[in-house]
Short mmCIF file of N, CA and C in Angstrom, two decimals:
data_model
loop_
_atom_site.label_atom_id
_atom_site.label_comp_id
_atom_site.label_asym_id
_atom_site.label_seq_id
_atom_site.Cartn_x
_atom_site.Cartn_y
_atom_site.Cartn_z
N MET A 978 -32.53 -100.94 -43.71
CA MET A 978 -32.36 -102.17 -44.42
C MET A 978 -33.65 -102.99 -44.43
N VAL A 979 -34.35 -103.02 -43.34
CA VAL A 979 -35.62 -103.73 -43.27
C VAL A 979 -36.60 -103.11 -44.26
N ASP A 980 -36.54 -101.78 -44.36
CA ASP A 980 -37.39 -101.06 -45.30
C ASP A 980 -37.16 -101.55 -46.73
N ARG A 981 -35.92 -101.71 -47.10
CA ARG A 981 -35.59 -102.17 -48.45
C ARG A 981 -36.04 -103.61 -48.69
N ILE A 982 -35.91 -104.44 -47.68
CA ILE A 982 -36.37 -105.83 -47.83
C ILE A 982 -37.88 -105.85 -48.05
N LEU A 983 -38.62 -105.02 -47.30
CA LEU A 983 -40.06 -104.97 -47.48
C LEU A 983 -40.44 -104.41 -48.85
N GLU A 984 -39.69 -103.40 -49.31
CA GLU A 984 -39.95 -102.84 -50.64
C GLU A 984 -39.71 -103.86 -51.74
N GLN A 985 -38.68 -104.65 -51.57
CA GLN A 985 -38.27 -105.60 -52.61
C GLN A 985 -38.77 -107.02 -52.34
N GLU A 986 -39.77 -107.15 -51.52
CA GLU A 986 -40.26 -108.47 -51.12
C GLU A 986 -40.59 -109.37 -52.31
N GLU A 987 -41.32 -108.85 -53.27
CA GLU A 987 -41.72 -109.67 -54.42
C GLU A 987 -40.53 -110.09 -55.26
N VAL A 988 -39.59 -109.19 -55.47
CA VAL A 988 -38.38 -109.52 -56.24
C VAL A 988 -37.56 -110.58 -55.50
N ILE A 989 -37.43 -110.43 -54.21
CA ILE A 989 -36.70 -111.42 -53.40
C ILE A 989 -37.39 -112.78 -53.49
N ARG A 990 -38.70 -112.76 -53.38
CA ARG A 990 -39.48 -114.00 -53.44
C ARG A 990 -39.27 -114.71 -54.78
N ARG A 991 -39.38 -113.96 -55.88
CA ARG A 991 -39.20 -114.55 -57.21
C ARG A 991 -37.79 -115.08 -57.42
N THR A 992 -36.81 -114.29 -57.00
CA THR A 992 -35.42 -114.69 -57.20
C THR A 992 -35.08 -115.96 -56.42
N LEU A 993 -35.49 -116.01 -55.18
CA LEU A 993 -35.18 -117.19 -54.36
C LEU A 993 -35.96 -118.43 -54.79
N SER A 994 -37.18 -118.23 -55.23
CA SER A 994 -37.99 -119.40 -55.61
C SER A 994 -37.63 -119.93 -56.99
N SER A 995 -36.86 -119.18 -57.76
CA SER A 995 -36.49 -119.64 -59.11
C SER A 995 -35.43 -120.73 -59.09
N ASP A 996 -34.73 -120.89 -57.99
CA ASP A 996 -33.67 -121.89 -57.89
C ASP A 996 -34.00 -122.86 -56.75
N ARG A 997 -33.91 -124.15 -57.02
CA ARG A 997 -34.23 -125.15 -56.00
C ARG A 997 -33.31 -125.06 -54.79
N LYS A 998 -32.09 -124.61 -55.00
CA LYS A 998 -31.14 -124.52 -53.89
C LYS A 998 -31.49 -123.41 -52.90
N THR A 999 -32.20 -122.41 -53.38
CA THR A 999 -32.54 -121.28 -52.51
C THR A 999 -34.03 -121.17 -52.22
N SER A 1000 -34.83 -122.06 -52.74
CA SER A 1000 -36.28 -121.94 -52.57
C SER A 1000 -36.72 -122.03 -51.10
N HIS A 1001 -35.94 -122.69 -50.28
CA HIS A 1001 -36.28 -122.78 -48.86
C HIS A 1001 -36.06 -121.45 -48.12
N LEU A 1002 -35.41 -120.50 -48.79
CA LEU A 1002 -35.14 -119.20 -48.17
C LEU A 1002 -36.22 -118.17 -48.44
N VAL A 1003 -37.22 -118.53 -49.23
CA VAL A 1003 -38.31 -117.60 -49.55
C VAL A 1003 -38.99 -117.20 -48.25
N PRO A 1004 -39.13 -115.88 -48.01
CA PRO A 1004 -39.74 -115.44 -46.76
C PRO A 1004 -41.21 -115.85 -46.66
N THR A 1005 -41.59 -116.33 -45.51
CA THR A 1005 -42.98 -116.71 -45.26
C THR A 1005 -43.76 -115.48 -44.81
N TRP A 1006 -45.07 -115.64 -44.68
CA TRP A 1006 -45.87 -114.51 -44.23
C TRP A 1006 -45.51 -114.14 -42.79
N GLN A 1007 -45.06 -115.12 -42.01
CA GLN A 1007 -44.63 -114.82 -40.63
C GLN A 1007 -43.36 -113.98 -40.64
N ASP A 1008 -42.45 -114.29 -41.55
CA ASP A 1008 -41.22 -113.50 -41.67
C ASP A 1008 -41.56 -112.05 -42.03
N ILE A 1009 -42.48 -111.88 -42.96
CA ILE A 1009 -42.87 -110.54 -43.40
C ILE A 1009 -43.56 -109.79 -42.26
N ASP A 1010 -44.40 -110.48 -41.49
CA ASP A 1010 -45.06 -109.83 -40.34
C ASP A 1010 -44.03 -109.35 -39.32
N VAL A 1011 -43.03 -110.16 -39.06
CA VAL A 1011 -41.98 -109.78 -38.11
C VAL A 1011 -41.22 -108.57 -38.64
N LEU A 1012 -40.86 -108.59 -39.91
CA LEU A 1012 -40.14 -107.46 -40.50
C LEU A 1012 -40.98 -106.19 -40.46
N GLN A 1013 -42.27 -106.30 -40.72
CA GLN A 1013 -43.14 -105.12 -40.66
C GLN A 1013 -43.25 -104.58 -39.24
N ALA A 1014 -43.33 -105.46 -38.26
CA ALA A 1014 -43.39 -105.01 -36.86
C ALA A 1014 -42.10 -104.32 -36.46
N ILE A 1015 -40.97 -104.87 -36.86
CA ILE A 1015 -39.68 -104.25 -36.58
C ILE A 1015 -39.60 -102.89 -37.25
N HIS A 1016 -40.03 -102.84 -38.49
CA HIS A 1016 -39.96 -101.57 -39.24
C HIS A 1016 -40.83 -100.49 -38.60
N THR A 1017 -42.07 -100.82 -38.24
CA THR A 1017 -42.94 -99.81 -37.65
C THR A 1017 -42.48 -99.38 -36.26
N ALA A 1018 -41.84 -100.28 -35.53
CA ALA A 1018 -41.36 -99.93 -34.19
C ALA A 1018 -40.09 -99.08 -34.25
N LEU A 1019 -39.22 -99.35 -35.20
CA LEU A 1019 -37.92 -98.68 -35.24
C LEU A 1019 -37.83 -97.49 -36.19
N SER A 1020 -38.72 -97.39 -37.16
CA SER A 1020 -38.60 -96.31 -38.14
C SER A 1020 -38.68 -94.90 -37.53
N PRO A 1021 -39.50 -94.66 -36.50
CA PRO A 1021 -39.48 -93.32 -35.90
C PRO A 1021 -38.13 -92.96 -35.26
N LEU A 1022 -37.39 -93.96 -34.84
CA LEU A 1022 -36.09 -93.72 -34.20
C LEU A 1022 -34.98 -93.45 -35.21
N SER A 1023 -35.24 -93.73 -36.46
CA SER A 1023 -34.24 -93.56 -37.51
C SER A 1023 -33.78 -92.11 -37.65
N SER A 1024 -34.72 -91.18 -37.63
CA SER A 1024 -34.35 -89.77 -37.77
C SER A 1024 -33.51 -89.29 -36.58
N LEU A 1025 -33.83 -89.77 -35.39
CA LEU A 1025 -33.03 -89.40 -34.22
C LEU A 1025 -31.62 -89.95 -34.32
N THR A 1026 -31.49 -91.15 -34.82
CA THR A 1026 -30.17 -91.76 -35.02
C THR A 1026 -29.36 -90.94 -36.01
N ASP A 1027 -30.00 -90.51 -37.08
CA ASP A 1027 -29.31 -89.70 -38.08
C ASP A 1027 -28.84 -88.37 -37.49
N ILE A 1028 -29.68 -87.76 -36.69
CA ILE A 1028 -29.32 -86.48 -36.07
C ILE A 1028 -28.13 -86.64 -35.14
N LEU A 1029 -28.17 -87.65 -34.28
CA LEU A 1029 -27.08 -87.86 -33.33
C LEU A 1029 -25.79 -88.28 -34.02
N SER A 1030 -25.88 -89.08 -35.05
CA SER A 1030 -24.67 -89.54 -35.72
C SER A 1030 -24.04 -88.45 -36.58
N ALA A 1031 -24.78 -87.41 -36.91
CA ALA A 1031 -24.23 -86.32 -37.72
C ALA A 1031 -23.35 -85.40 -36.88
N ASP A 1032 -23.59 -85.35 -35.58
CA ASP A 1032 -22.79 -84.49 -34.71
C ASP A 1032 -21.44 -85.14 -34.40
N SER A 1033 -20.41 -84.31 -34.40
CA SER A 1033 -19.09 -84.81 -34.02
C SER A 1033 -19.03 -85.13 -32.54
N TYR A 1034 -19.65 -84.26 -31.75
CA TYR A 1034 -19.67 -84.45 -30.30
C TYR A 1034 -21.12 -84.30 -29.83
N VAL A 1035 -21.66 -85.38 -29.32
CA VAL A 1035 -23.02 -85.35 -28.79
C VAL A 1035 -22.93 -85.03 -27.31
N THR A 1036 -23.63 -83.99 -26.89
CA THR A 1036 -23.56 -83.56 -25.49
C THR A 1036 -24.76 -84.08 -24.71
N VAL A 1037 -24.62 -84.02 -23.41
CA VAL A 1037 -25.71 -84.44 -22.53
C VAL A 1037 -26.94 -83.58 -22.77
N SER A 1038 -26.73 -82.33 -23.12
CA SER A 1038 -27.87 -81.45 -23.36
C SER A 1038 -28.70 -81.91 -24.55
N ALA A 1039 -28.13 -82.72 -25.42
CA ALA A 1039 -28.89 -83.30 -26.53
C ALA A 1039 -29.45 -84.67 -26.17
N VAL A 1040 -28.69 -85.43 -25.43
CA VAL A 1040 -29.08 -86.82 -25.15
C VAL A 1040 -30.27 -86.89 -24.20
N ILE A 1041 -30.25 -86.12 -23.14
CA ILE A 1041 -31.31 -86.22 -22.13
C ILE A 1041 -32.68 -85.87 -22.70
N PRO A 1042 -32.83 -84.76 -23.43
CA PRO A 1042 -34.15 -84.50 -24.02
C PRO A 1042 -34.57 -85.57 -25.04
N LEU A 1043 -33.60 -86.10 -25.77
CA LEU A 1043 -33.93 -87.16 -26.73
C LEU A 1043 -34.40 -88.43 -26.02
N LEU A 1044 -33.77 -88.77 -24.91
CA LEU A 1044 -34.22 -89.93 -24.14
C LEU A 1044 -35.65 -89.73 -23.65
N HIS A 1045 -35.94 -88.52 -23.21
CA HIS A 1045 -37.29 -88.20 -22.76
C HIS A 1045 -38.28 -88.31 -23.92
N LEU A 1046 -37.90 -87.78 -25.08
CA LEU A 1046 -38.75 -87.85 -26.27
C LEU A 1046 -38.98 -89.29 -26.70
N ILE A 1047 -37.92 -90.07 -26.72
CA ILE A 1047 -38.04 -91.47 -27.11
C ILE A 1047 -38.98 -92.20 -26.16
N ASP A 1048 -38.80 -91.98 -24.87
CA ASP A 1048 -39.60 -92.68 -23.87
C ASP A 1048 -41.08 -92.29 -23.92
N ASN A 1049 -41.36 -91.00 -24.07
CA ASN A 1049 -42.73 -90.52 -23.97
C ASN A 1049 -43.48 -90.41 -25.29
N LYS A 1050 -42.76 -90.46 -26.40
CA LYS A 1050 -43.46 -90.34 -27.69
C LYS A 1050 -43.30 -91.59 -28.55
N PHE A 1051 -42.07 -91.96 -28.84
CA PHE A 1051 -41.84 -93.04 -29.79
C PHE A 1051 -42.10 -94.42 -29.19
N LEU A 1052 -41.85 -94.59 -27.92
CA LEU A 1052 -42.05 -95.90 -27.29
C LEU A 1052 -43.34 -95.98 -26.49
N LYS A 1053 -44.19 -95.00 -26.65
CA LYS A 1053 -45.46 -94.97 -25.95
C LYS A 1053 -46.36 -96.08 -26.50
N GLU A 1054 -47.01 -96.79 -25.60
CA GLU A 1054 -47.91 -97.87 -26.02
C GLU A 1054 -49.13 -97.28 -26.70
N GLU A 1055 -49.52 -97.89 -27.81
CA GLU A 1055 -50.70 -97.47 -28.55
C GLU A 1055 -51.65 -98.65 -28.65
N SER A 1056 -52.93 -98.34 -28.77
CA SER A 1056 -53.92 -99.42 -28.85
C SER A 1056 -53.79 -100.21 -30.15
N THR A 1057 -53.18 -99.62 -31.17
CA THR A 1057 -53.03 -100.30 -32.46
C THR A 1057 -51.79 -101.18 -32.53
N ASP A 1058 -50.96 -101.16 -31.49
CA ASP A 1058 -49.73 -101.96 -31.49
C ASP A 1058 -50.05 -103.45 -31.48
N THR A 1059 -49.34 -104.18 -32.33
CA THR A 1059 -49.44 -105.63 -32.28
C THR A 1059 -48.65 -106.12 -31.06
N HIS A 1060 -48.84 -107.37 -30.73
CA HIS A 1060 -48.12 -107.94 -29.58
C HIS A 1060 -46.61 -107.87 -29.79
N LEU A 1061 -46.18 -108.17 -31.00
CA LEU A 1061 -44.75 -108.14 -31.31
C LEU A 1061 -44.19 -106.73 -31.23
N LYS A 1062 -44.93 -105.76 -31.78
CA LYS A 1062 -44.48 -104.36 -31.73
C LYS A 1062 -44.41 -103.89 -30.27
N HIS A 1063 -45.38 -104.28 -29.48
CA HIS A 1063 -45.38 -103.94 -28.05
C HIS A 1063 -44.14 -104.51 -27.37
N ASP A 1064 -43.81 -105.77 -27.67
CA ASP A 1064 -42.64 -106.41 -27.08
C ASP A 1064 -41.34 -105.73 -27.51
N ILE A 1065 -41.26 -105.32 -28.77
CA ILE A 1065 -40.06 -104.62 -29.27
C ILE A 1065 -39.89 -103.30 -28.52
N LYS A 1066 -40.98 -102.53 -28.42
CA LYS A 1066 -40.91 -101.26 -27.71
C LYS A 1066 -40.51 -101.46 -26.25
N LYS A 1067 -41.07 -102.49 -25.62
CA LYS A 1067 -40.76 -102.76 -24.22
C LYS A 1067 -39.28 -103.11 -24.05
N CYS A 1068 -38.74 -103.92 -24.95
CA CYS A 1068 -37.32 -104.29 -24.87
C CYS A 1068 -36.42 -103.07 -25.03
N ILE A 1069 -36.76 -102.20 -25.96
CA ILE A 1069 -35.97 -100.98 -26.16
C ILE A 1069 -36.05 -100.10 -24.92
N LYS A 1070 -37.26 -99.94 -24.41
CA LYS A 1070 -37.47 -99.11 -23.22
C LYS A 1070 -36.71 -99.66 -22.02
N ASP A 1071 -36.79 -100.96 -21.81
CA ASP A 1071 -36.07 -101.59 -20.70
C ASP A 1071 -34.56 -101.42 -20.84
N ASP A 1072 -34.06 -101.57 -22.05
CA ASP A 1072 -32.62 -101.41 -22.29
C ASP A 1072 -32.18 -99.97 -22.01
N LEU A 1073 -32.95 -99.00 -22.49
CA LEU A 1073 -32.60 -97.60 -22.24
C LEU A 1073 -32.66 -97.28 -20.75
N ASN A 1074 -33.68 -97.79 -20.07
CA ASN A 1074 -33.80 -97.55 -18.63
C ASN A 1074 -32.63 -98.15 -17.87
N GLU A 1075 -32.19 -99.32 -18.29
CA GLU A 1075 -31.05 -99.96 -17.63
C GLU A 1075 -29.76 -99.17 -17.88
N ARG A 1076 -29.57 -98.72 -19.11
CA ARG A 1076 -28.35 -98.00 -19.46
C ARG A 1076 -28.26 -96.64 -18.78
N TYR A 1077 -29.39 -95.97 -18.68
CA TYR A 1077 -29.37 -94.60 -18.18
C TYR A 1077 -30.04 -94.46 -16.82
N SER A 1078 -30.18 -95.54 -16.08
CA SER A 1078 -30.83 -95.48 -14.78
C SER A 1078 -30.00 -94.69 -13.77
N ASN A 1079 -28.70 -94.61 -13.98
CA ASN A 1079 -27.87 -93.86 -13.04
C ASN A 1079 -28.11 -92.36 -13.13
N MET A 1080 -28.76 -91.92 -14.18
CA MET A 1080 -29.10 -90.50 -14.29
C MET A 1080 -30.26 -90.17 -13.37
N GLY A 1081 -31.07 -91.17 -13.09
CA GLY A 1081 -32.16 -91.04 -12.14
C GLY A 1081 -33.06 -89.86 -12.40
N GLU A 1082 -33.29 -89.09 -11.37
CA GLU A 1082 -34.21 -87.97 -11.46
C GLU A 1082 -33.58 -86.76 -12.12
N ASP A 1083 -32.29 -86.80 -12.40
CA ASP A 1083 -31.64 -85.69 -13.08
C ASP A 1083 -32.30 -85.42 -14.43
N ILE A 1084 -32.74 -86.46 -15.09
CA ILE A 1084 -33.39 -86.30 -16.39
C ILE A 1084 -34.64 -85.47 -16.24
N GLU A 1085 -35.47 -85.79 -15.27
CA GLU A 1085 -36.71 -85.05 -15.07
C GLU A 1085 -36.44 -83.60 -14.72
N VAL A 1086 -35.44 -83.36 -13.90
CA VAL A 1086 -35.10 -81.99 -13.51
C VAL A 1086 -34.63 -81.19 -14.73
N ILE A 1087 -33.76 -81.79 -15.53
CA ILE A 1087 -33.23 -81.08 -16.70
C ILE A 1087 -34.32 -80.86 -17.73
N VAL A 1088 -35.18 -81.83 -17.96
CA VAL A 1088 -36.24 -81.69 -18.95
C VAL A 1088 -37.23 -80.62 -18.53
N LYS A 1089 -37.50 -80.50 -17.23
CA LYS A 1089 -38.46 -79.52 -16.75
C LYS A 1089 -37.91 -78.10 -16.77
N THR A 1090 -36.59 -77.96 -16.84
CA THR A 1090 -36.01 -76.61 -16.83
C THR A 1090 -35.86 -76.05 -18.20
#
């Protein structure tokens, strides 16, 4: 959805600015920067979401390697990351660590085998 908003930014801007009642809703450059940061941080995870949601039954054998992949590839800090993108990745990483912390070292053992 964020992708579509970014694609249609100019149309949205024109439509909202054409009416005085909605002109205050025109996205600012700060709004667009936030949407772009969200899009670049979350777009790599979109394909994984599609894969998992297509399965009727998602097993641990699929989840654990995906968690490892998400942690070590998609959420890896890069020198080109903006401060906002870094914060988004950190929040996602912290949330995943909190949710799956009870798996502990089992993840590392399973991934290594």
